[in-house]
Amino acid sequence: MKRDMRLYVQDILESIEAIEEYMQTLTEEEFYENRQVQDAVLRRFEIIGEAAKKMDEDFRGKYADIPWKKIAGMRDVLIHEYFGVNLKRVWLIIKRDLPELELNFLRIWEEIKD
């Protein structure tokens, strides 16, 4: 049985919210120094990427403005090149890309939640 696409959207939104919560009081330097937060953030990015990969083609096609390949690609980098993760890149994604990603998935959620 296929998993409901709404559950994947919820997974993504919950993970974005968790990342924002972990990062809300940290400076960039504090993030680089806090391995516990790094691990938590990276795990949440893995969840986001995995959820994006599991969504079916029809769903992804309906929301073609979402950078599905980039999201899944980030997950692949984190899983397969864990020891080479560029924390500066992660920081920039959190600060530059995550807010827009959240807005996009909130929009999707509003369309599909019922």
GROMACS .gro file of C-alpha atoms in nm:
model
  114
    1MET     CA    1   0.000   0.000   0.000
    2LYS     CA    2   0.134   0.340  -0.099
    3ARG     CA    3   0.185   0.596   0.171
    4ASP     CA    4  -0.038   0.901   0.150
    5MET     CA    5   0.148   1.198   0.000
    6ARG     CA    6   0.015   1.417   0.279
    7LEU     CA    7   0.225   1.220   0.527
    8TYR     CA    8   0.541   1.298   0.332
    9VAL     CA    9   0.451   1.667   0.324
   10GLN     CA   10   0.396   1.652   0.701
   11ASP     CA   11   0.735   1.484   0.745
   12ILE     CA   12   0.899   1.765   0.551
   13LEU     CA   13   0.720   2.042   0.738
   14GLU     CA   14   0.793   1.882   1.077
   15SER     CA   15   1.160   1.851   0.987
   16ILE     CA   16   1.182   2.211   0.869
   17GLU     CA   17   1.017   2.324   1.192
   18ALA     CA   18   1.261   2.114   1.396
   19ILE     CA   19   1.562   2.261   1.213
   20GLU     CA   20   1.431   2.613   1.277
   21GLU     CA   21   1.384   2.527   1.643
   22TYR     CA   22   1.737   2.385   1.677
   23MET     CA   23   1.888   2.688   1.506
   24GLN     CA   24   1.680   2.973   1.646
   25THR     CA   25   1.936   3.098   1.898
   26LEU     CA   26   2.260   2.977   1.741
   27THR     CA   27   2.511   3.195   1.566
   28GLU     CA   28   2.699   3.054   1.270
   29GLU     CA   29   3.005   2.985   1.486
   30GLU     CA   30   2.796   2.816   1.755
   31PHE     CA   31   2.647   2.591   1.489
   32TYR     CA   32   2.996   2.492   1.368
   33GLU     CA   33   3.098   2.412   1.726
   34ASN     CA   34   2.786   2.219   1.833
   35ARG     CA   35   2.809   1.863   1.705
   36GLN     CA   36   2.482   1.764   1.868
   37VAL     CA   37   2.288   2.029   1.676
   38GLN     CA   38   2.476   1.946   1.356
   39ASP     CA   39   2.375   1.581   1.391
   40ALA     CA   40   2.012   1.673   1.457
   41VAL     CA   41   1.999   1.914   1.163
   42LEU     CA   42   2.164   1.668   0.926
   43ARG     CA   43   1.921   1.395   1.030
   44ARG     CA   44   1.628   1.626   0.957
   45PHE     CA   45   1.770   1.707   0.614
   46GLU     CA   46   1.796   1.333   0.551
   47ILE     CA   47   1.426   1.296   0.639
   48ILE     CA   48   1.333   1.585   0.408
   49GLY     CA   49   1.529   1.431   0.123
   50GLU     CA   50   1.392   1.083   0.180
   51ALA     CA   51   1.034   1.212   0.190
   52ALA     CA   52   1.093   1.403  -0.135
   53LYS     CA   53   1.234   1.091  -0.301
   54LYS     CA   54   0.937   0.878  -0.194
   55MET     CA   55   0.672   1.107  -0.339
   56ASP     CA   56   0.526   0.969  -0.658
   57GLU     CA   57   0.593   1.118  -1.001
   58ASP     CA   58   0.240   1.252  -1.045
   59PHE     CA   59   0.261   1.445  -0.720
   60ARG     CA   60   0.605   1.587  -0.802
   61GLY     CA   61   0.482   1.678  -1.150
   62LYS     CA   62   0.189   1.870  -1.005
   63TYR     CA   63   0.435   2.079  -0.804
   64ALA     CA   64   0.709   2.117  -1.064
   65ASP     CA   65   0.826   2.445  -0.907
   66ILE     CA   66   0.971   2.249  -0.613
   67PRO     CA   67   1.340   2.160  -0.666
   68TRP     CA   68   1.280   1.787  -0.607
   69LYS     CA   69   1.616   1.675  -0.745
   70LYS     CA   70   1.808   1.924  -0.532
   71ILE     CA   71   1.621   1.815  -0.220
   72ALA     CA   72   1.686   1.447  -0.289
   73GLY     CA   73   2.044   1.524  -0.389
   74MET     CA   74   2.113   1.690  -0.055
   75ARG     CA   75   1.992   1.375   0.118
   76ASP     CA   76   2.221   1.162  -0.098
   77VAL     CA   77   2.523   1.378  -0.013
   78LEU     CA   78   2.445   1.355   0.358
   79ILE     CA   79   2.396   0.978   0.349
   80HIS     CA   80   2.686   0.883   0.124
   81GLU     CA   81   2.943   1.150   0.206
   82TYR     CA   82   2.869   1.207   0.572
   83PHE     CA   83   3.230   1.266   0.672
   84GLY     CA   84   3.270   1.521   0.397
   85VAL     CA   85   2.964   1.731   0.476
   86ASN     CA   86   3.035   2.099   0.424
   87LEU     CA   87   2.884   2.269   0.729
   88LYS     CA   88   2.916   2.612   0.567
   89ARG     CA   89   2.695   2.484   0.284
   90VAL     CA   90   2.445   2.344   0.536
   91TRP     CA   91   2.438   2.679   0.718
   92LEU     CA   92   2.371   2.864   0.393
   93ILE     CA   93   2.093   2.624   0.298
   94ILE     CA   94   1.932   2.678   0.637
   95LYS     CA   95   1.952   3.055   0.608
   96ARG     CA   96   1.885   3.102   0.234
   97ASP     CA   97   1.680   2.808   0.111
   98LEU     CA   98   1.488   2.664   0.405
   99PRO     CA   99   1.248   2.958   0.451
  100GLU     CA  100   1.138   2.941   0.086
  101LEU     CA  101   1.111   2.563   0.101
  102GLU     CA  102   0.889   2.595   0.407
  103LEU     CA  103   0.662   2.845   0.231
  104ASN     CA  104   0.632   2.615  -0.069
  105PHE     CA  105   0.541   2.313   0.142
  106LEU     CA  106   0.295   2.516   0.351
  107ARG     CA  107   0.127   2.615   0.024
  108ILE     CA  108   0.115   2.251  -0.084
  109TRP     CA  109  -0.021   2.149   0.255
  110GLU     CA  110  -0.303   2.403   0.226
  111GLU     CA  111  -0.399   2.252  -0.109
  112ILE     CA  112  -0.393   1.886  -0.002
  113LYS     CA  113  -0.469   1.873   0.371
  114ASP     CA  114  -0.837   1.783   0.338
   0.00000   0.00000   0.00000
